[in-house]
């Protein structure tokens, strides 16, 4: 497996507009994209911090993954995404090492990238995503 950098950090928020205000007004970052990912029942907002992005996630459905996460744990860091050259290979490599996968094969995430998640029970409590063009 070859990880080049942290692609993004996903942060669950209750109110996307209010969170965007904080990132823009207080931290001085600028939101360059807002995208709804119907599949994940979320609306996302993206900021660049160097090579890494911040992905804010607001749930569009209380039964969706972010809705459930906030109900259980409150707002906060939701997942860590690593940039890999090949998502399918990275998932297969993790599985060979005994990691429980949420996604057996890559699917399309925000920004048209291929993504796949590892189960937090196999990753010391951190929901982990692989993210890449392939
Ligand atoms: Zn993500």
Short mmCIF file of C-alpha atoms and ligand atoms in Angstrom, two decimals:
data_model
loop_
_atom_site.label_atom_id
_atom_site.label_comp_id
_atom_site.label_asym_id
_atom_site.label_seq_id
_atom_site.Cartn_x
_atom_site.Cartn_y
_atom_site.Cartn_z
CA UNK A 1 0.00 0.00 0.00
CA UNK A 2 1.22 3.48 -0.78
CA UNK A 3 -0.27 6.43 1.10
CA UNK A 4 0.87 9.83 -0.18
CA UNK A 5 -0.85 12.20 2.27
CA UNK A 6 -3.98 12.84 4.32
CA UNK A 7 -6.54 13.54 1.59
CA UNK A 8 -9.14 14.94 3.96
CA UNK A 9 -10.53 14.94 7.47
CA UNK A 10 -14.29 14.44 7.65
CA UNK A 11 -16.08 16.43 10.35
CA UNK A 12 -19.73 15.86 11.26
CA UNK A 13 -21.66 19.09 11.89
CA UNK A 14 -25.26 19.80 12.76
CA UNK A 15 -25.50 22.92 10.62
CA UNK A 16 -23.37 23.28 7.52
CA UNK A 17 -24.00 27.01 7.06
CA UNK A 18 -22.95 27.83 10.62
CA UNK A 19 -19.88 25.62 10.39
CA UNK A 20 -18.85 27.22 7.07
CA UNK A 21 -19.05 30.63 8.74
CA UNK A 22 -16.60 29.49 11.40
CA UNK A 23 -14.10 28.02 8.92
CA UNK A 24 -14.30 31.12 6.71
CA UNK A 25 -14.62 33.99 9.20
CA UNK A 26 -12.56 32.68 12.09
CA UNK A 27 -10.02 30.44 10.37
CA UNK A 28 -9.86 32.40 7.14
CA UNK A 29 -10.28 29.37 4.87
CA UNK A 30 -12.57 29.48 1.88
CA UNK A 31 -15.19 26.95 0.97
CA UNK A 32 -14.57 25.93 -2.65
CA UNK A 33 -17.30 23.35 -3.09
CA UNK A 34 -20.63 22.32 -1.62
CA UNK A 35 -21.93 19.00 -2.80
CA UNK A 36 -24.77 16.71 -1.83
CA UNK A 37 -23.87 13.01 -1.82
CA UNK A 38 -27.32 11.39 -1.95
CA UNK A 39 -25.86 7.92 -1.50
CA UNK A 40 -24.41 8.90 1.90
CA UNK A 41 -27.35 11.14 2.89
CA UNK A 42 -25.05 14.10 3.44
CA UNK A 43 -24.34 17.58 2.22
CA UNK A 44 -20.62 18.33 2.18
CA UNK A 45 -18.54 21.50 2.16
CA UNK A 46 -14.85 21.47 1.26
CA UNK A 47 -11.90 23.62 2.33
CA UNK A 48 -8.26 23.23 1.34
CA UNK A 49 -5.51 23.35 3.95
CA UNK A 50 -2.34 22.77 1.97
CA UNK A 51 -2.65 19.40 0.28
CA UNK A 52 -5.27 18.27 2.77
CA UNK A 53 -8.95 19.09 2.73
CA UNK A 54 -11.48 19.57 5.46
CA UNK A 55 -14.78 17.92 4.55
CA UNK A 56 -17.71 19.16 6.61
CA UNK A 57 -20.62 16.74 6.65
CA UNK A 58 -24.20 17.67 7.44
CA UNK A 59 -26.77 14.90 7.49
CA UNK A 60 -29.77 15.15 5.18
CA UNK A 61 -31.52 12.25 6.93
CA UNK A 62 -31.50 11.33 10.66
CA UNK A 63 -31.23 7.65 9.60
CA UNK A 64 -28.15 8.27 7.46
CA UNK A 65 -24.62 7.51 8.71
CA UNK A 66 -23.87 11.10 9.79
CA UNK A 67 -27.31 11.54 11.38
CA UNK A 68 -26.72 8.41 13.46
CA UNK A 69 -23.14 9.42 14.30
CA UNK A 70 -24.22 12.83 15.66
CA UNK A 71 -27.11 11.29 17.62
CA UNK A 72 -24.66 8.88 19.29
CA UNK A 73 -21.46 10.90 19.65
CA UNK A 74 -22.29 14.51 18.87
CA UNK A 75 -20.50 16.75 16.39
CA UNK A 76 -16.81 16.25 15.75
CA UNK A 77 -14.20 14.40 13.76
CA UNK A 78 -15.92 11.59 11.89
CA UNK A 79 -13.25 10.04 9.68
CA UNK A 80 -9.71 10.27 8.37
CA UNK A 81 -9.09 9.81 4.64
CA UNK A 82 -5.75 8.77 3.20
CA UNK A 83 -4.84 9.40 -0.43
CA UNK A 84 -3.78 6.15 -2.08
CA UNK A 85 -2.81 5.44 -5.66
CA UNK A 86 -5.27 2.57 -6.04
CA UNK A 87 -8.28 2.22 -3.72
CA UNK A 88 -9.15 -1.37 -4.72
CA UNK A 89 -5.58 -2.52 -4.05
CA UNK A 90 -5.44 -0.63 -0.74
CA UNK A 91 -8.71 -2.23 0.44
CA UNK A 92 -7.51 -5.68 -0.59
CA UNK A 93 -4.20 -5.14 1.20
CA UNK A 94 -5.94 -4.08 4.41
CA UNK A 95 -8.26 -7.08 4.24
CA UNK A 96 -5.30 -9.43 3.78
CA UNK A 97 -3.95 -7.99 7.01
CA UNK A 98 -7.12 -8.88 8.87
CA UNK A 99 -8.85 -5.49 8.77
CA UNK A 100 -12.65 -5.56 8.60
CA UNK A 101 -13.81 -3.58 5.58
CA UNK A 102 -17.00 -1.54 5.34
CA UNK A 103 -16.56 -1.40 1.56
CA UNK A 104 -15.33 -4.57 -0.12
CA UNK A 105 -14.76 -2.63 -3.32
CA UNK A 106 -14.42 1.07 -4.17
CA UNK A 107 -17.45 3.27 -4.73
CA UNK A 108 -17.87 6.87 -5.85
CA UNK A 109 -17.59 9.54 -3.20
CA UNK A 110 -17.59 13.33 -3.24
CA UNK A 111 -15.55 15.01 -5.99
CA UNK A 112 -15.91 11.91 -8.19
CA UNK A 113 -13.11 10.10 -6.37
CA UNK A 114 -13.09 6.40 -5.61
CA UNK A 115 -13.45 5.73 -1.91
CA UNK A 116 -13.62 2.80 0.46
CA UNK A 117 -13.95 2.62 4.25
CA UNK A 118 -12.30 0.41 6.87
CA UNK A 119 -14.25 -0.49 9.98
CA UNK A 120 -13.21 1.51 13.09
CA UNK A 121 -13.16 -1.65 15.21
CA UNK A 122 -10.14 -2.73 13.15
CA UNK A 123 -8.43 0.67 13.13
CA UNK A 124 -8.20 1.64 16.81
CA UNK A 125 -11.45 3.56 16.76
CA UNK A 126 -10.80 5.76 13.75
CA UNK A 127 -13.17 5.38 10.82
CA UNK A 128 -10.63 5.26 8.00
CA UNK A 129 -11.18 6.00 4.33
CA UNK A 130 -9.01 5.35 1.31
CA UNK A 131 -9.45 7.86 -1.44
CA UNK A 132 -8.01 8.00 -4.94
CA UNK A 133 -8.48 8.50 -8.65
CA UNK A 134 -8.20 4.78 -9.37
ZN1 LIG B 1 -14.44 11.33 3.40
#
